Coordinates of C-alpha atoms in Angstrom, one line a residue:
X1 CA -20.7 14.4 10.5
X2 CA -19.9 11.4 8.2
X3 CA -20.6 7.3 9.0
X4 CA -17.7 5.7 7.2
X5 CA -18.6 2.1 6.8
X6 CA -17.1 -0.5 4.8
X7 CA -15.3 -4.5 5.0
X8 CA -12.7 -6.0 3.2
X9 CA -14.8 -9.3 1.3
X10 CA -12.5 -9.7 -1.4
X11 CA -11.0 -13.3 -0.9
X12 CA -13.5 -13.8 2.3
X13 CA -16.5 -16.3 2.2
X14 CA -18.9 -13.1 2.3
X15 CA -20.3 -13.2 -1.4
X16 CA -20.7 -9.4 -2.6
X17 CA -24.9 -9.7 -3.3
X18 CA -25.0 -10.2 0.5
X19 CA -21.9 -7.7 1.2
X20 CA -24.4 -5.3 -1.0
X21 CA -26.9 -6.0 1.6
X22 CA -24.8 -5.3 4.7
X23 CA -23.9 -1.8 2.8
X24 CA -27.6 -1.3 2.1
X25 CA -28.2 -1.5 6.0
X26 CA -25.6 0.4 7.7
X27 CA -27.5 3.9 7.3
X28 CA -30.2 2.7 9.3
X29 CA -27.7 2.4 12.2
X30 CA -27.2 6.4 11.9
X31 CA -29.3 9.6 12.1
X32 CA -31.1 9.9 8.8
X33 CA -29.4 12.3 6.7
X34 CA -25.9 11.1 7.8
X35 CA -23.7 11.0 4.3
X36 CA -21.9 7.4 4.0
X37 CA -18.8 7.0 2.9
X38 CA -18.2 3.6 2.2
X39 CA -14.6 1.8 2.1
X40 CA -13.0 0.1 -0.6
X41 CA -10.7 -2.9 -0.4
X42 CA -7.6 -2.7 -2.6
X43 CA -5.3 -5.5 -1.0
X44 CA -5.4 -8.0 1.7
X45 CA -5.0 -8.2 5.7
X46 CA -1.5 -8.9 6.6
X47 CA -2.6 -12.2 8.3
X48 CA -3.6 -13.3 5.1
X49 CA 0.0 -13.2 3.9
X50 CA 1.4 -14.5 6.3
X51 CA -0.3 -17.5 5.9
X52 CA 0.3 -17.5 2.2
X53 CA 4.0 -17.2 3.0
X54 CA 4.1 -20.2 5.5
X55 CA 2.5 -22.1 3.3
X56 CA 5.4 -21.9 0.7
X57 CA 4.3 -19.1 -1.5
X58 CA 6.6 -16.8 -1.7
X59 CA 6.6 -15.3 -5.3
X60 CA 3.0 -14.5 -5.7
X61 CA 0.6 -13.0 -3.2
X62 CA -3.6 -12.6 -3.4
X63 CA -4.8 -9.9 -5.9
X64 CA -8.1 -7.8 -5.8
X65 CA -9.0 -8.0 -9.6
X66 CA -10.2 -5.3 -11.9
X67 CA -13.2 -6.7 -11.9
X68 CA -13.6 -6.9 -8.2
X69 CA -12.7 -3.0 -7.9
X70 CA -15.5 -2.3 -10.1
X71 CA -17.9 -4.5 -8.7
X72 CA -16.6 -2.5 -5.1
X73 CA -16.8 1.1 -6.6
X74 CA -20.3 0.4 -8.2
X75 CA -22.0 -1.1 -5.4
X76 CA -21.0 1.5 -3.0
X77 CA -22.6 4.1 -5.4
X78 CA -25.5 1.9 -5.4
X79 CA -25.9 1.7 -2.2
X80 CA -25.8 5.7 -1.6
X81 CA -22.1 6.1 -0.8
X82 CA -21.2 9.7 -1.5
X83 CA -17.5 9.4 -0.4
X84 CA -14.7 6.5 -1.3
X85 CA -12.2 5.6 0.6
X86 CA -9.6 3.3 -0.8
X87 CA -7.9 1.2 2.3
X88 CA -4.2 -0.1 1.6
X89 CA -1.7 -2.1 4.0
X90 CA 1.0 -1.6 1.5
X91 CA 2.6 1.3 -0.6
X92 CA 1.2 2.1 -3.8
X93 CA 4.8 2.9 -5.0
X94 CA 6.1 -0.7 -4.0
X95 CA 7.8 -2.5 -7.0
X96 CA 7.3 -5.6 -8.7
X97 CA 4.6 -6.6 -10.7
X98 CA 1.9 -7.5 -8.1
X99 CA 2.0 -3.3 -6.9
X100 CA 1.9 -2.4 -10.8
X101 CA -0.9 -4.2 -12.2
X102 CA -3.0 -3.0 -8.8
X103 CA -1.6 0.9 -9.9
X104 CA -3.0 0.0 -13.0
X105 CA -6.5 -1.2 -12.0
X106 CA -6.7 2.1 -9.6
X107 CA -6.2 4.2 -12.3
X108 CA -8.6 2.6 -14.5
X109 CA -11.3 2.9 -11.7
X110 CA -10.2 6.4 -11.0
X111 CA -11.2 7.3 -14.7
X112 CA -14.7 5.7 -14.4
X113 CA -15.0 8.1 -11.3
X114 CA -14.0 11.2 -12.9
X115 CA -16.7 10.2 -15.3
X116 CA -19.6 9.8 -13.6
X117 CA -18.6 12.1 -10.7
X118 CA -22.1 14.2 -10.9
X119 CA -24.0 10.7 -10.6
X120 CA -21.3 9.3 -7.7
X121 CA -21.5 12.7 -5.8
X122 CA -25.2 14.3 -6.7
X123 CA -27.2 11.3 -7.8
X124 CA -30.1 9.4 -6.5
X125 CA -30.9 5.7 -7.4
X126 CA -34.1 5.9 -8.9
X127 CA -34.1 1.6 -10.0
X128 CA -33.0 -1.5 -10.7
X129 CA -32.9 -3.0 -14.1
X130 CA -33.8 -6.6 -15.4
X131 CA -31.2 -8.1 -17.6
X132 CA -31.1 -11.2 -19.6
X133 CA -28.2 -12.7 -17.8
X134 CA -29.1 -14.0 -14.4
X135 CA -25.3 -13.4 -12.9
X136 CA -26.0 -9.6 -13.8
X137 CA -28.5 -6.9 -12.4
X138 CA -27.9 -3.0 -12.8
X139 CA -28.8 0.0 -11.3
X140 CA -29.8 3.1 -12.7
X141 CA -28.5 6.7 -10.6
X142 CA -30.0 9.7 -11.3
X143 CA -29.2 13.5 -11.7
X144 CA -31.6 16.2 -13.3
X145 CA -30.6 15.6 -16.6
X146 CA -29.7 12.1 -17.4
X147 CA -29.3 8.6 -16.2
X148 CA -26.7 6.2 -15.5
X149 CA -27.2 2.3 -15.7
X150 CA -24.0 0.3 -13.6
X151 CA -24.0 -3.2 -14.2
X152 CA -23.1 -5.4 -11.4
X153 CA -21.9 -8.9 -11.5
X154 CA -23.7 -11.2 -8.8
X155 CA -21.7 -14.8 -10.1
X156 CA -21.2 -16.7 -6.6
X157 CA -17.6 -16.2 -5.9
X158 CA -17.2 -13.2 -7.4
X159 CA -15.3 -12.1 -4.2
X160 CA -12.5 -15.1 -4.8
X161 CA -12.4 -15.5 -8.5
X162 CA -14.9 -13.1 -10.8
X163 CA -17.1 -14.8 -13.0
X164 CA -16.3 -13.8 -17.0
X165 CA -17.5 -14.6 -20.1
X166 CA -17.0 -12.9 -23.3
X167 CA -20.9 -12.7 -25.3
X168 CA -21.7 -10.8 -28.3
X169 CA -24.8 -8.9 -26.1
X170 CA -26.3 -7.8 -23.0
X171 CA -29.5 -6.8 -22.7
X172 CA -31.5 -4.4 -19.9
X173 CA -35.0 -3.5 -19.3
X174 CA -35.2 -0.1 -18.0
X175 CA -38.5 1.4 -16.1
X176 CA -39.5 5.0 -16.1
X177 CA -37.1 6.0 -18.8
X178 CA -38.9 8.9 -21.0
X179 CA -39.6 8.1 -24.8
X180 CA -37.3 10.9 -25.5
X181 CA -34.0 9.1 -24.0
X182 CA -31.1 7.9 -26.2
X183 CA -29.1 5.2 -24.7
X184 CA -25.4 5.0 -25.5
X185 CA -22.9 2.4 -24.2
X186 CA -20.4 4.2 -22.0
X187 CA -16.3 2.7 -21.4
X188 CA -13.6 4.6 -20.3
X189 CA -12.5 5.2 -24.0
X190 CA -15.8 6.0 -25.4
X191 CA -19.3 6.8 -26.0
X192 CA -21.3 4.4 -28.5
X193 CA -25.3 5.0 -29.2
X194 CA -26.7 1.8 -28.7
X195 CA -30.0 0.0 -29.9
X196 CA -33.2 0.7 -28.0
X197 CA -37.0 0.2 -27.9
X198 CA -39.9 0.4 -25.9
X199 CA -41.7 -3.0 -24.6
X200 CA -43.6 -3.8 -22.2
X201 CA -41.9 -2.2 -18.3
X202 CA -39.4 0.2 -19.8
X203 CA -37.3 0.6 -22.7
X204 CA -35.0 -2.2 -24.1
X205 CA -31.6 -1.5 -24.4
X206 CA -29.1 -4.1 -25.9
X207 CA -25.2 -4.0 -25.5
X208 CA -22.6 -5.1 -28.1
X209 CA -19.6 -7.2 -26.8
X210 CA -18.6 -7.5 -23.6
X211 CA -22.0 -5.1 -22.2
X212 CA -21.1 -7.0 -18.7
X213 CA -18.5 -4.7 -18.0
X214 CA -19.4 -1.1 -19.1
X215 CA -22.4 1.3 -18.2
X216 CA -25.4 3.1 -20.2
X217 CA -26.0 6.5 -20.4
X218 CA -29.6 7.8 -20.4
X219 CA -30.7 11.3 -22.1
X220 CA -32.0 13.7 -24.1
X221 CA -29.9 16.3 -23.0
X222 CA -27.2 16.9 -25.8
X223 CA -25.3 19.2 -23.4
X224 CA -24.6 15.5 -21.2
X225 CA -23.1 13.7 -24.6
X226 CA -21.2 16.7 -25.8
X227 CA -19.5 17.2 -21.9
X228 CA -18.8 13.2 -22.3
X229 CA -17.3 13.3 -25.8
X230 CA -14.9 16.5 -24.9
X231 CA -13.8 14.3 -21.6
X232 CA -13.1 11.4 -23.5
X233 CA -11.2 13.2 -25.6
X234 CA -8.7 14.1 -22.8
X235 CA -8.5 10.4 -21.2
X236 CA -9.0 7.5 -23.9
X237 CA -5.2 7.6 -24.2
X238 CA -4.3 7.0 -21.2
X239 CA -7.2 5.0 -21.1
X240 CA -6.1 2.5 -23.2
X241 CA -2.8 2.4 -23.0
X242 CA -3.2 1.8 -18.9
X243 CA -5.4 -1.2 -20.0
X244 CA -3.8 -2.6 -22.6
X245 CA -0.3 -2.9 -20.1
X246 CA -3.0 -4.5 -17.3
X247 CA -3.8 -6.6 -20.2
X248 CA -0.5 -7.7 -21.0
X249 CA 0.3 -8.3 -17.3
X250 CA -2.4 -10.0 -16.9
X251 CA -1.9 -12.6 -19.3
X252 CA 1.8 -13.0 -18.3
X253 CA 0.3 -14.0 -14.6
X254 CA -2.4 -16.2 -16.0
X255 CA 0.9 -18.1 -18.1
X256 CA 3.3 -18.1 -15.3
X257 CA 0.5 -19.8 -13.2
X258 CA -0.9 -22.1 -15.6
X259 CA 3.2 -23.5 -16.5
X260 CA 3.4 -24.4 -12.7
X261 CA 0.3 -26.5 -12.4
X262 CA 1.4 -28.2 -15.5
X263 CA 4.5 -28.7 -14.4
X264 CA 3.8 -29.8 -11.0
X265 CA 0.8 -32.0 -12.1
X266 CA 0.6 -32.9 -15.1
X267 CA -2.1 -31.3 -16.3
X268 CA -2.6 -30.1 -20.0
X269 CA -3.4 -26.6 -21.3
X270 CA -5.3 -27.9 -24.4
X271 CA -8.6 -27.0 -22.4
X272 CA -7.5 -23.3 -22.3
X273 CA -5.3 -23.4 -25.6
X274 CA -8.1 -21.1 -27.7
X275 CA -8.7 -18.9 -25.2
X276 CA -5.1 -18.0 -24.6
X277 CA -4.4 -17.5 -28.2
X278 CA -7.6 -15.7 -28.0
X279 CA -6.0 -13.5 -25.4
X280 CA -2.9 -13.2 -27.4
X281 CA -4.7 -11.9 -30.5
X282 CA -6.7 -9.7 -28.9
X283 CA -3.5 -7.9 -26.9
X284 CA -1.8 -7.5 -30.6
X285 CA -4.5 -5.9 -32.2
X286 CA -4.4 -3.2 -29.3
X287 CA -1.4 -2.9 -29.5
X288 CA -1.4 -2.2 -33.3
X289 CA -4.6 0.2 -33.0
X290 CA -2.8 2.1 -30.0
X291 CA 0.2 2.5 -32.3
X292 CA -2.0 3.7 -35.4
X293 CA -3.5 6.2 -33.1
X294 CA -6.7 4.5 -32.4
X295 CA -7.0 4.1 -29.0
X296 CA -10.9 3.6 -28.6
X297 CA -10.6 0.3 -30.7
X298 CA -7.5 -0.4 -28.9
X299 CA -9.5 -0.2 -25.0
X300 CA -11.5 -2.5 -26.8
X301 CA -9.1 -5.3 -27.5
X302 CA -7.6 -4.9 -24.4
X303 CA -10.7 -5.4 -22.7
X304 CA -11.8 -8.4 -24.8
X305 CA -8.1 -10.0 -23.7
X306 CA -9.0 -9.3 -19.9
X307 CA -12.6 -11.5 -20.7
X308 CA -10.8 -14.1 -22.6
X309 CA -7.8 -14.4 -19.2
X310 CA -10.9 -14.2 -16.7
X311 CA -12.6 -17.2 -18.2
X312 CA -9.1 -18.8 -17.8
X313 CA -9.0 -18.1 -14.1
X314 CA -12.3 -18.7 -13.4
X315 CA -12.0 -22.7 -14.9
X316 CA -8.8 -23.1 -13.3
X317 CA -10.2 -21.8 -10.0
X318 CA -12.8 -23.8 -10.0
X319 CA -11.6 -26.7 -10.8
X320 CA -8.9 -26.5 -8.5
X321 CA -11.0 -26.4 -5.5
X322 CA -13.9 -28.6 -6.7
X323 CA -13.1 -31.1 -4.1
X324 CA -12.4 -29.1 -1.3
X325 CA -15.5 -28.4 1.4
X326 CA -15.1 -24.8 0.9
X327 CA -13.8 -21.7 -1.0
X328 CA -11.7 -20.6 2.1
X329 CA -11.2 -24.1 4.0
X330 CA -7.5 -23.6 2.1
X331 CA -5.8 -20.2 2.7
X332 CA -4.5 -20.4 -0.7
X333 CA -7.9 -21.3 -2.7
X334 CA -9.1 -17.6 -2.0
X335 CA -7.4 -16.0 -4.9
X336 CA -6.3 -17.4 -8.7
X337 CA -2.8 -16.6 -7.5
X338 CA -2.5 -18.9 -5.2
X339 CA -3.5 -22.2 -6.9
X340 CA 0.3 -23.2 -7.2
X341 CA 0.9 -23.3 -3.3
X342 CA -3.3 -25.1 -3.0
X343 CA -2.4 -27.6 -5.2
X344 CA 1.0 -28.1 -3.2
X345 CA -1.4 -28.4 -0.2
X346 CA -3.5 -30.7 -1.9
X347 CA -0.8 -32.8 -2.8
X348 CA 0.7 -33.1 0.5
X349 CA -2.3 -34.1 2.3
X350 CA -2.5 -37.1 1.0
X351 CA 0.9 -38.4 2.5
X352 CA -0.2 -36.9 6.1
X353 CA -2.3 -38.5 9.0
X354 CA -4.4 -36.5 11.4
X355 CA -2.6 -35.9 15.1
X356 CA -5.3 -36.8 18.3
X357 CA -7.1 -33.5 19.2
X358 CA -5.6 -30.7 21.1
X359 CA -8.5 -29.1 22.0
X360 CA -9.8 -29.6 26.1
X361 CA -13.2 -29.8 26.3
X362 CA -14.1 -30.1 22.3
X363 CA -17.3 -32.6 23.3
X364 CA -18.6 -29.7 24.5
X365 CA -20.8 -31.7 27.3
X366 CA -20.1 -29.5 30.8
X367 CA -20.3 -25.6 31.0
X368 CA -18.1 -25.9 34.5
X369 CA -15.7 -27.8 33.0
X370 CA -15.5 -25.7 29.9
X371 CA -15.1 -22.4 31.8
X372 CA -12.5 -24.6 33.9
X373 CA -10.1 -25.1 31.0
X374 CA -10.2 -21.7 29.6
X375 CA -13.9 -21.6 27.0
X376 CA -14.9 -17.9 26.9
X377 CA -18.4 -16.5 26.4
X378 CA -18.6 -12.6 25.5
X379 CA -22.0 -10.8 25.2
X380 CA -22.6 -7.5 23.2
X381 CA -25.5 -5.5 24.9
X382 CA -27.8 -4.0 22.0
X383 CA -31.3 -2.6 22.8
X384 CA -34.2 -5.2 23.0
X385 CA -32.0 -8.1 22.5
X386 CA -31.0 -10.7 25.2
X387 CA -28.9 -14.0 24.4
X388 CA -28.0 -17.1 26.5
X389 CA -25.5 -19.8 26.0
X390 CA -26.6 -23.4 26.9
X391 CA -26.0 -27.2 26.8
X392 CA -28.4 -29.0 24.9
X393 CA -29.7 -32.3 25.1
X394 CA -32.7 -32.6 22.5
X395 CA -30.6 -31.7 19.8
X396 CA -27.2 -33.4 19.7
X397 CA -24.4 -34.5 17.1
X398 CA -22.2 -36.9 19.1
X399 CA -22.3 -37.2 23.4
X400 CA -24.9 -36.2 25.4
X401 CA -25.2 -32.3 24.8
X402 CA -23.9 -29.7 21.8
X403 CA -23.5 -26.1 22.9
X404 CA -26.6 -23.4 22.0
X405 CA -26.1 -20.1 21.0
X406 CA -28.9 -18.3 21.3
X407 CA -30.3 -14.2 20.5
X408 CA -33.6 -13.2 20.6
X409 CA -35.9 -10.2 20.5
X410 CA -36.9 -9.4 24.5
X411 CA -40.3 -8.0 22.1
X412 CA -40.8 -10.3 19.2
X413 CA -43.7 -8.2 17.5
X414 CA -41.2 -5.3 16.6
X415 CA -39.4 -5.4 13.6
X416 CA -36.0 -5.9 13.5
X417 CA -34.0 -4.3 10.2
X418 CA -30.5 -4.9 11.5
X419 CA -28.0 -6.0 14.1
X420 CA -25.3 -3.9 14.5
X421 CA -22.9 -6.8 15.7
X422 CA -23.0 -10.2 17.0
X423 CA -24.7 -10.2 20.4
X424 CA -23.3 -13.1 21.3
X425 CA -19.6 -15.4 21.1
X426 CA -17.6 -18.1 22.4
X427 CA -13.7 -18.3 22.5
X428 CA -12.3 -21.6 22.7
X429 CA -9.0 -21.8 24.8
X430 CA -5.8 -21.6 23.0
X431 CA -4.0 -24.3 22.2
X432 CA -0.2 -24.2 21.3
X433 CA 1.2 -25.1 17.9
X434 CA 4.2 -24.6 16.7
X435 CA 6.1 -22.6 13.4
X436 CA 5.4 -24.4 10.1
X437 CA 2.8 -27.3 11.4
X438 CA -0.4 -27.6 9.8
X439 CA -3.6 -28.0 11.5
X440 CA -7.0 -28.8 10.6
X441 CA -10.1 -27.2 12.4
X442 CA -13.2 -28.5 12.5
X443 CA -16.7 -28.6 14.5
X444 CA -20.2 -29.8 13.8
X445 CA -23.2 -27.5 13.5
X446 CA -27.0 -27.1 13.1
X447 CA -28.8 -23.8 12.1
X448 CA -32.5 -25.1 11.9
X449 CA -33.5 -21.2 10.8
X450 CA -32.1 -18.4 8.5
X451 CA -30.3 -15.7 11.4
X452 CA -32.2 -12.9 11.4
X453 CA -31.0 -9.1 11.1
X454 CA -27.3 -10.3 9.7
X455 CA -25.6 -11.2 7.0
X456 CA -23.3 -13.5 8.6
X457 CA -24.9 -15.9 10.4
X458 CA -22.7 -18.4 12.6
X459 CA -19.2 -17.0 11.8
X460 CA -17.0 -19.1 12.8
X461 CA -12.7 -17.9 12.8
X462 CA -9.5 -19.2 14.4
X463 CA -6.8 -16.5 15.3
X464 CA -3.6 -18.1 12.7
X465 CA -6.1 -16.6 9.7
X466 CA -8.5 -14.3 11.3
X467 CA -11.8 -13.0 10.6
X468 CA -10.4 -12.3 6.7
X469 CA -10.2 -16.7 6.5
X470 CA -13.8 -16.9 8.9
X471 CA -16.6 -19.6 7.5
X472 CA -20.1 -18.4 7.7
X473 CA -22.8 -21.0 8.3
X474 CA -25.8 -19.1 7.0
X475 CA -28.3 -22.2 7.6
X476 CA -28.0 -25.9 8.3
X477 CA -31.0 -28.1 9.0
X478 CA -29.4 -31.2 10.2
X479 CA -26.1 -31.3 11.4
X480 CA -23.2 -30.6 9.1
X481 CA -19.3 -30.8 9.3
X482 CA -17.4 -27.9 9.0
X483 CA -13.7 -27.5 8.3
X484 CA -10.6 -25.7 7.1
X485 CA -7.1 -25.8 7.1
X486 CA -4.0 -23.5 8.7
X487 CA -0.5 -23.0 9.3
X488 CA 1.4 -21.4 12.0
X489 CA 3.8 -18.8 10.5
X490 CA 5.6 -19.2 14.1
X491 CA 5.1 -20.5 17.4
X492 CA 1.9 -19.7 18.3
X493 CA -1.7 -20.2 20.3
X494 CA -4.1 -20.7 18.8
X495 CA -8.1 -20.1 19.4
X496 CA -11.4 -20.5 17.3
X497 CA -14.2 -18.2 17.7
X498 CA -18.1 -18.6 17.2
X499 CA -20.0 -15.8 16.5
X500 CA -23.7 -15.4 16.3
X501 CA -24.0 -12.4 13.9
X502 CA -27.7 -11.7 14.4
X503 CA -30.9 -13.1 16.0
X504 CA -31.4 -17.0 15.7
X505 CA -29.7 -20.2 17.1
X506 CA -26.8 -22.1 16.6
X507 CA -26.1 -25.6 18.0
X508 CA -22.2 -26.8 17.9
X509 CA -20.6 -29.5 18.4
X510 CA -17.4 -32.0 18.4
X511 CA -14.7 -28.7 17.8
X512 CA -11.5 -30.1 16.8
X513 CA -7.9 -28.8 16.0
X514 CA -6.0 -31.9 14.4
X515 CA -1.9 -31.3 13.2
X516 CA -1.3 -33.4 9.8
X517 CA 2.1 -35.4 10.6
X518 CA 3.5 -37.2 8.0
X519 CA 2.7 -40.8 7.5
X520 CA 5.5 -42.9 8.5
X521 CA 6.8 -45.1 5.2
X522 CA 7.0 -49.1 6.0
X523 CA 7.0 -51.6 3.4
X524 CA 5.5 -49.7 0.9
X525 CA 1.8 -48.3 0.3
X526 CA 2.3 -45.0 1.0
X527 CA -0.5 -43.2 -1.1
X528 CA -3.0 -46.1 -0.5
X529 CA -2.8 -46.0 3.1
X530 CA -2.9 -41.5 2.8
X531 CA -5.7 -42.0 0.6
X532 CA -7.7 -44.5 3.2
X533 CA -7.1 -42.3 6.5
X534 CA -8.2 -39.3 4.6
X535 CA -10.7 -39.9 2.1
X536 CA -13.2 -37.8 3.8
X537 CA -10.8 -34.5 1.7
X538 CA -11.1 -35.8 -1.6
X539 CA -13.8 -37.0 -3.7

């Protein structure tokens, strides 16, 4: 009766404009008609943790930002979900401040829903809007009597870190809108008529501060403004007092984080000095303005504060992981809360050497042998597609052969949408490692073509962080090194899996799984000699 669909991307290296796409496929895999209801992520996979914890971080744990719920909510709407569920591993009655600031951000997203409920429920998307800011599109939803434009950040890494930046406007070109249609700027707190004109495609509408983060309203219906006023009326209270305490937790996190890294490596917090005071301005005035009973202005500030802290986050992030070959190659560069324990990481690399290989068979140069010593190869039947696994020899990084992965259409003429899930995969046998030790993982590969039908394309996981920590190689013309970095929270065995997600082929080679022992001290030298064996982490 219902297709419940959904993933978890936050803090994954699956960017939400492609997760949008994945969404935007699934119906096709049911009956039409079928109503979606789409999943939404509100914390992370208990593997996740469990590597955060073993890698010393014990006081803070990944967050899915207020942001990121909204970018979630919105994009399942867009994509026609017409049910929400919210998936949790943990109680949202826990204590501590992590489980409040996410009951916070719930709320907020539940108000936004009780708003635009006839749109979520009844509507029908009838377009997408240009905007003026290329890290933000919109779409509009439609019911019989008005519109409603959500704006939907597309930054790359929105699903680790979101992209924010406080502006004075935002502006949309909306097709098909009737010349009778005012356009008001719709928040949680209120409803404010904006500036609009017709030009060539649509109407114009324009956004006052902050338009990134809030929605339009579309009409000519004064029955839709006056049902929107009286419900405002009943929820900007809460409204902004919920925000203004997410506000003032969220800047309390942001210090808290930013006093480790100076204190641990010296950095200075001049760079980020104006916008914290920023912050810290803009949290006192809503404060004041909640006090003096104007809670509208209030949501405002609060809001402004949350821009100011996510700029803060975002430069920190970024920065922090700059030199690292990927966003999740670290298990603790995947969320602004764990920058203490990635810099602690990055620290300690450079006193450690790389351990010979512990993986049989990594050359990847005989099939017997492979099977011999425990390599796996799993097939999922779909209709019209077949797959093979092969050694290759005209295409190699090191040896005489890398391993092909191969799907194909059995009839190449029809189209292909979508591929419900990867046809084809190989298990590398497990190796053991033991609690606490570090290991790095990494293989060689060459995707000449985009993978067809998928999203995905090589995904590539070990078992210590799961499919939440997998890399995705979408496409790689010549041969390209791949790696990342875990810890065993016990004694353990540990595997890495290749997945080819849709139609196309894969060539890998040289897998690896390295431990990092710690360079031995003689004489002196120390970092020189780290920084020699492992320059190939740091630039």
């Amino acid at each position: 009766d219902v297709l419940l669909v959904g993933r978890h991307p936050i803090g994954t290296s699956l960017e939400l404009k492609d997760y949008a796409t994945w969404l935007a496929q699934q119906p096709r895999l049911a009956r039409p008609g079928t109503p979606i209801w789409i999943r939404i992520q509100t914390d992370f996979a208990p593997q996740i943790l469990r590597q955060w914890q073993a890698a010393g971080e014990r006081q803070l744990v990944p967050e899915v930002d207020e942001a990121q719920y909204r970018s979630l909510v919105f994009t399942a709407l867009a994509s026609g979900g017409k049910g929400l569920v919210f998936d949790s591993h943990t109680s949202l009655a826990s204590q501590g401040a992590t489980a409040r600031r996410r009951n916070l951000a719930l709320r907020w997203i539940n108000l936004h829903l009780d708003l635009i409920e006839p749109w979520a429920a009844g509507g029908t998307f009838v377009t997408l809007a240009e905007t003026d800011d290329e890290r933000t599109h919109a779409i509009a939803l439609q019911t019989d009597r008005a519109r409603l434009l959500l704006p939907i950040s597309r930054s790359r890494y929105d699903q680790l870190v979101p992209w924010r930046k406080v502006r004075q406007n935002l502006s949309y070109v909306i097709p098909g809108v009737p010349d009778t249609n005012n356009a008001y700027q719709l928040t949680a707190a209120e409803l404010i008529p904006l500036r609009h004109r017709r030009v060539t495609g649509g109407i114009r509408v324009t956004q006052s501060r902050q338009g990134s983060s809030t929605m339009v309203l579309l009409t000519s219906d004064p029955r839709v403004t006056s049902e929107f006023s009286k419900r405002l009326g009943q929820t900007r209270d809460q409204a902004a007092r919920w925000l203004s305490e997410l506000a003032q937790m969220k800047l309390q996190q942001v210090q808290l984080i930013q006093r480790q890294l100076v204190a641990r490596h010296s950095a200075s917090q001049a760079p980020h000095a104006a916008q914290l005071a920023a912050a810290q301005a803009s949290l006192g005035k809503a404060r004041r303005l909640g006090g003096a009973g104007n809670p509208s202005a209030s949501y405002e500030q609060a809001r402004l504060a949350l821009d100011h802290l996510g700029e803060i986050q975002r430069d920190l992030w970024q920065s922090s992981l700059a030199s690292w070959p990927s966003a999740v190659a670290s298990p603790t560069g995947i969320s602004f809360a764990g920058l203490p324990a990635h810099w602690r990481l990055t620290q300690w690399l450079k006193s450690t050497r790389l351990a010979p290989n512990l993986m049989p068979q990594a050359g990847l140069e005989d099939l017997a042998a492979m099977r011999s010593v425990g390599w796996r190869h799993v097939r999922y039947d779909q209709p019209g597609i077949a797959t093979e696994i092969e050694l290759a020899s005209d295409s190699v990084h090191e040896g005489r052969h890398a391993l092909r992965m191969r799907a194909y259409q059995i009839e190449p003429e029809q189209q292909l949408h979508v591929v419900e899930a990867a046809p084809v995969w190989v298990t590398s046998p497990e190796v053991a490692v033991t609690a606490g030790s570090w290991v790095r993982i990494s293989f060689w590969a060459r995707i000449a073509e985009p993978i067809a039908g998928s999203v995905d394309g090589l995904q590539v996981f070990d078992s210590l962080g799961g499919l939440g920590l997998a890399s995705r190689v979408g496409v790689a013309p010549a041969w390209k090194q791949f790696e990342f970095y875990r810890v065993a929270p016990e004694d353990a065995r540990l595997s890495v899996t290749f997945a080819l997600t849709g139609i196309g082929e894969a060539l890998i080679d040289d897998l690896r799984v390295e431990p990092l022992t710690r360079l031995r001290v003689e004489g002196g030298g120390l970092r020189e000699r780290a920084r020699a064996e492992n320059r190939h982490l740091f630039k």
